[in-house]
Amino acid sequence: MNNLTKPLLTVRNLKTYFKLDEGMVKAVDGVDFDVFPGQVVGIVGESGCGKSVTIKSALRIVEKPGEIVDGEILYHPQKNADANDGPVDLVTLKAHGKKMRDIRGNEIALIPQEPMAAFSPVHTIGNQLIEAVRLHQKVNKKQAFDIAVQALHEVGMPNPERRMGAYSWELSGGLRQRAMIAMALTCNPSLLIADEPTTAIDVTTQAQVLNLLRSLQERHNMSIIFITHDLGVIAQVADFVVVMYLGRVMETGTVDDIFHNPQHPYTKALLESIPTVHSPSKELLPTIEGSIPHPFNRPAGCPFYPRCADFMAGVCDKRTPSLQKINDKQSVSCFLHHDKAEEDEAA
Amino acid sequence: MLLYVIKRLLLLPLLVIIFSMFAFFIIQAPPGDFVTSYIAELAASGSSIDQAQIDGLRSLYGLDQPIYVQYLKWMGRIITGDLGVSLDWQRPIAELIGERLLLTVLLGIFTFLFTWALAIPIGILSATKQYSFIDYFFTVVNYFGVSTPTFMTALVLMWLAFSKFGISITGLFSAEYVDAPWTYDRVVDMLKHMWLPMVILGLDGTARLARVMRANLLDELKKPYMEMARAKGMSEWRLVMKYPVRLALNPLVSTIGWYLPLIFSGSVIVATVLNLPTIGPMLLRSLTNQDMFLAGSIILIYGFLAIIGTLISDILLVWLDPRIRMEES
Amino acid sequence: MSERDEMIAPADEVELSGVVATLGDDAEAISVAPNWKLVWWRFRRHKLALIGGVVIIFVAIVAMFPGFFSTQDPNETVATDSFIPVQKLRFWHNGRFQIHVFDVEGKRNPETLRMEWFIDETTIIPLQLFSHGYAYQQFGQFETDRHLLGVTDPESEASFHLLGTDRLGRDQWSRLMYGTQVSLSIGLVAVLISTVLGILLGGISGYFGGWIDMVIQRMIEILQSLPPIPIWLALTAAMPRTWSVEQTYFAITIILSLIAWTTLGREVRGRFLALREEDFVVAAKLSGCSQMRIIFRHMVPTFYSHIIAATTLAIPVMIINETFLSFLGLGLRPPAISWGVLLQEAQNLQSIALAPWLLLPGLAVIITVLALNILGDGLRDAADPYSH
């Protein structure tokens, strides 16, 4: 892709911990990735791997007792007057301060998992869309109304003027998600974060929503971070893939590399567990041995070693592998592939 | 919406009928009929009544007819505004109740407004600052508010005012205004006296409502729409006021249905302790003295006030919550 | 288990391993614990609710053995001893441990002709634990004269009043002990009646639905929109004055529960409605369980902890309502003793101004109701499987 241009968003060594009475949950524990302009980055992983917390950290909407304890999230503002001043480290901004609020919704927008619950049931769709417009644009009510209707029109909402007066629970699941996307689009954001936007809707509608997102991305040249546990969805929409497990990045690479040339044992295991048309019928699919450890029982060393087929005793359970480039586009955090690099570091 | 209100309105006559039957049952409860008691009362006070008048009264109340005829006659008179005569006071009931009713309703409305004005901010503050000092403080105050019977508060305040300041805080008027006609000065005097019963009556309710508000708001604050609103870039305070507070109000509005009647009827006890000229102490006196027509009429009035409270809460709720509006039409 | 242990041996986080290991065990234990155990574990963490529970246990013990805790016959009137003030309990006398109170001395005020009492700090009345006093019956069976506290020398004429005396010279402390029995048990019995009514009618309404549900719902709606206090007043006033103490006692519990069951009835109905659609109930139906078995083995256990919590929260309301009624002279009447009857003595300003200690039984009401409310809230939170 556009590896030569500057990344829009750079996440480095991000750590977000939840301090509970029972102990510390390291939901995100050292995550690195980049998002380039116009790129669709898919973050994939099982539930509890920290993918949602990662993007909530980027939006700075992690709720107590969660807290970003380390790392940086560099963002290049595209709209503000200080657009040319270089990147802003979002971690240093006040979570509810003016600067962060100017970025949230305006530069980085969110499409949530459950459109049903994300709309207020006692305010009309229009009310909530107009509010989104007027939070970031100096327009009057009439203009805001027109912008909102335009956004609804763009996401393929039939009868957009009439829907402005509807309540979220009067719409079908697919339309509701379209309305959510419209709300995210009202301010023309540079980065759209979609948090499992298709989990709550049925498969046929899913495809429509995915196509819509893809076409909107091309039209507006937005970047999208797409979060899902569904590898099929990733294959459809993403350019670049980040595979996460227990708060850490296991592997990153282009969608082709990840699907056709996976390097990390976890990525390989994940891919083997999806059925394909070619796999023989009535045969058990391979599964990953064991289960995801309880968040308090995070293993030391590589988080995946207790379930790993290539576990090396005395190595994987002693030290944590860092994410290392193995070629131009692909990085892996596994001792199998870059113990040489580790040794270099040690030396 | 209209349909819903009509449906609720249809329930009202049923309520009125049930309530009037109950009131009539109360009137009938003591042994002996009204006219016999009336004659005895007159004889005790030294006056007498001739047989023709007695017969007139008997047929007026239908005392020689079956019980349902008596009930219907009584209802018929009530509808025309004739509440009957009080045995105890020897005066028409409507005349007796008039001003007291006005004062009861005024006290009720003041208390209600006071409760809401206090409970909502307390609830918002404790929920948005959960586990903070202010939250714990109000939790403790609320527990005491809920756990202290209103008459205890009234008694203690009365005693403190008397022993520390030597003043008596009973009544709703200063001595010179008790029987005076309504003037601007009398209204001012009443307002000066009204605040104390209002606070005493409202404490318990404030504590309850603040707890309801806090719990509702805590539920709402966890909802996904909060995250979405934050992600839009709304400021924290503005979004709390627009979404969760607005949604937490709905369950609070539905409490009006039982809270308003409770204020009206709950004032019986406080009014008795503080010696307020409302209908509460009069109900108590009429019940103890077996002045049953007066007691029945007052109970009927309480019933009406309760029904009006339910109606207000229903209509407000429908107006506030589009989901109910949709469901019902 | 051994696999797990291996897994959680963090080489560089030794100090954390202890915590993690216990949590690991907990996770195991939690998944197999019965519901009541889970509720208890959650409840244990509410320190305030635990304190409330302890207070209630104390009050309940007093309610069970009022004779033992009282110091004098609660109904004994001594006309010459009216309005004796509180005699504070003291433990040290002349440097050595001796439970005692100071004696009181009465002087007649020559102007008002009223007896005025002064604490005489020079003479003490020595007291001892488990002493002999007036004879009373425990549980209506065993006659005894043992009391927790009494004068050392039972032969002496000395008497003491920890909470002072009332208009008729009756000992308020002893009356409070007996009042506790009556007030607490009225609350309990009335709540029991309304719980049974609530579960029965709410359950029928929610389980069967249809027209039965309609009728019961309208009934609840009507009952709930009636103003309770005037109704209670009217009903209690309609009780014949000739009724015995026991008769009025039961009449009052029934009158109080007539309206109170509706709240619980609504709640139970809501739960039944929700549960009816649950998979495990459908599964029980499909495997041929009888209706009774489905209700009592499958449905009720899922919310009985809520019922306990709701019941606990209803008791204080009942206690306050009984106190209201008796305070106004329409509930229990003397010679019955309840907290409301005691407070009736403090109904007007003249009495309180003269003898402020008459308000003290109100403190017992507040403490008990407070403890029950806190306990009930703790139980409710613990009963909610989704709370944290």
PDB file of C-alpha atoms in Angstrom, chain A residues 13-18 23-31 47-50 53 244-250 291-307 316-317 319-321, chain C residues 4-14 16-17 19-21 23-24:
ATOM      1  CA  ASN A  13       3.417   0.007  22.983  1.00  0.00           C
ATOM      2  CA  LEU A  14      -0.141   0.814  24.098  1.00  0.00           C
ATOM      3  CA  LYS A  15      -1.010  -0.592  27.519  1.00  0.00           C
ATOM      4  CA  THR A  16      -4.508  -0.243  28.962  1.00  0.00           C
ATOM      5  CA  TYR A  17      -5.091  -1.902  32.317  1.00  0.00           C
ATOM      6  CA  PHE A  18      -8.217  -2.329  34.426  1.00  0.00           C
ATOM      7  CA  GLY A  23      -6.336  -7.698  40.628  1.00  0.00           C
ATOM      8  CA  MET A  24      -5.092  -6.045  37.465  1.00  0.00           C
ATOM      9  CA  VAL A  25      -6.560  -7.019  34.124  1.00  0.00           C
ATOM     10  CA  LYS A  26      -4.070  -6.218  31.376  1.00  0.00           C
ATOM     11  CA  ALA A  27      -6.649  -5.864  28.619  1.00  0.00           C
ATOM     12  CA  VAL A  28      -4.183  -4.264  26.215  1.00  0.00           C
ATOM     13  CA  ASP A  29      -0.568  -5.026  26.955  1.00  0.00           C
ATOM     14  CA  GLY A  30       1.818  -3.514  24.452  1.00  0.00           C
ATOM     15  CA  VAL A  31       0.069  -3.086  21.115  1.00  0.00           C
ATOM     16  CA  SER A  47     -13.473 -12.110  22.311  1.00  0.00           C
ATOM     17  CA  GLY A  48     -11.464 -10.760  25.227  1.00  0.00           C
ATOM     18  CA  CYS A  49      -8.306 -10.262  23.160  1.00  0.00           C
ATOM     19  CA  GLY A  50      -8.400  -6.515  23.783  1.00  0.00           C
ATOM     20  CA  VAL A  53     -10.287  -1.764  24.402  1.00  0.00           C
ATOM     21  CA  MET A 244      -4.465  -9.970  18.436  1.00  0.00           C
ATOM     22  CA  TYR A 245      -4.410 -12.453  21.276  1.00  0.00           C
ATOM     23  CA  LEU A 246      -4.750 -11.641  25.000  1.00  0.00           C
ATOM     24  CA  GLY A 247      -3.917  -7.977  24.702  1.00  0.00           C
ATOM     25  CA  ARG A 248      -0.920  -8.418  22.390  1.00  0.00           C
ATOM     26  CA  VAL A 249      -0.369  -8.292  18.647  1.00  0.00           C
ATOM     27  CA  MET A 250       0.633 -11.724  17.321  1.00  0.00           C
ATOM     28  CA  SER A 291      -9.098 -22.343  26.129  1.00  0.00           C
ATOM     29  CA  ILE A 292      -8.344 -18.675  26.556  1.00  0.00           C
ATOM     30  CA  PRO A 293      -6.958 -18.229  30.086  1.00  0.00           C
ATOM     31  CA  HIS A 294      -8.913 -16.184  32.615  1.00  0.00           C
ATOM     32  CA  PRO A 295      -7.724 -12.567  32.444  1.00  0.00           C
ATOM     33  CA  PHE A 296      -6.185 -12.865  35.914  1.00  0.00           C
ATOM     34  CA  ASN A 297      -4.262 -15.958  34.870  1.00  0.00           C
ATOM     35  CA  ARG A 298      -2.280 -14.413  32.058  1.00  0.00           C
ATOM     36  CA  PRO A 299       0.677 -16.695  31.435  1.00  0.00           C
ATOM     37  CA  ALA A 300       4.129 -15.200  31.643  1.00  0.00           C
ATOM     38  CA  GLY A 301       6.171 -15.125  28.466  1.00  0.00           C
ATOM     39  CA  CYS A 302       4.322 -15.464  25.180  1.00  0.00           C
ATOM     40  CA  PRO A 303       0.587 -15.325  25.973  1.00  0.00           C
ATOM     41  CA  PHE A 304      -0.147 -18.091  23.475  1.00  0.00           C
ATOM     42  CA  TYR A 305       2.425 -20.687  24.619  1.00  0.00           C
ATOM     43  CA  PRO A 306       0.077 -22.918  26.705  1.00  0.00           C
ATOM     44  CA  ARG A 307      -1.988 -23.571  23.581  1.00  0.00           C
ATOM     45  CA  CYS A 316       8.350 -19.182  25.212  1.00  0.00           C
ATOM     46  CA  ASP A 317       7.359 -19.402  28.893  1.00  0.00           C
ATOM     47  CA  ARG A 319      10.331 -14.206  27.835  1.00  0.00           C
ATOM     48  CA  THR A 320       7.758 -12.286  25.877  1.00  0.00           C
ATOM     49  CA  PRO A 321       8.516 -12.067  22.165  1.00  0.00           C
TER      50      PRO A 321
ATOM     51  CA  ARG C   4      -3.323 -24.872  35.793  1.00  0.00           C
ATOM     52  CA  ASP C   5      -0.643 -24.533  38.446  1.00  0.00           C
ATOM     53  CA  GLU C   6       2.045 -24.926  35.877  1.00  0.00           C
ATOM     54  CA  MET C   7       0.384 -22.391  33.713  1.00  0.00           C
ATOM     55  CA  ILE C   8       0.263 -19.744  36.366  1.00  0.00           C
ATOM     56  CA  ALA C   9       3.797 -19.810  37.576  1.00  0.00           C
ATOM     57  CA  PRO C  10       4.951 -16.370  36.547  1.00  0.00           C
ATOM     58  CA  ALA C  11       8.722 -16.385  36.762  1.00  0.00           C
ATOM     59  CA  ASP C  12       9.114 -12.662  37.303  1.00  0.00           C
ATOM     60  CA  GLU C  13       5.881 -11.934  39.155  1.00  0.00           C
ATOM     61  CA  VAL C  14       6.321 -14.015  42.265  1.00  0.00           C
ATOM     62  CA  LEU C  16       1.406 -11.849  42.386  1.00  0.00           C
ATOM     63  CA  SER C  17       1.251 -15.606  42.129  1.00  0.00           C
ATOM     64  CA  VAL C  19      -3.319 -13.781  44.540  1.00  0.00           C
ATOM     65  CA  VAL C  20      -3.670 -15.363  41.157  1.00  0.00           C
ATOM     66  CA  ALA C  21      -3.659 -18.858  42.578  1.00  0.00           C
ATOM     67  CA  LEU C  23      -8.444 -16.462  42.326  1.00  0.00           C
ATOM     68  CA  GLY C  24      -7.953 -19.469  40.141  1.00  0.00           C
TER      69      GLY C  24
END
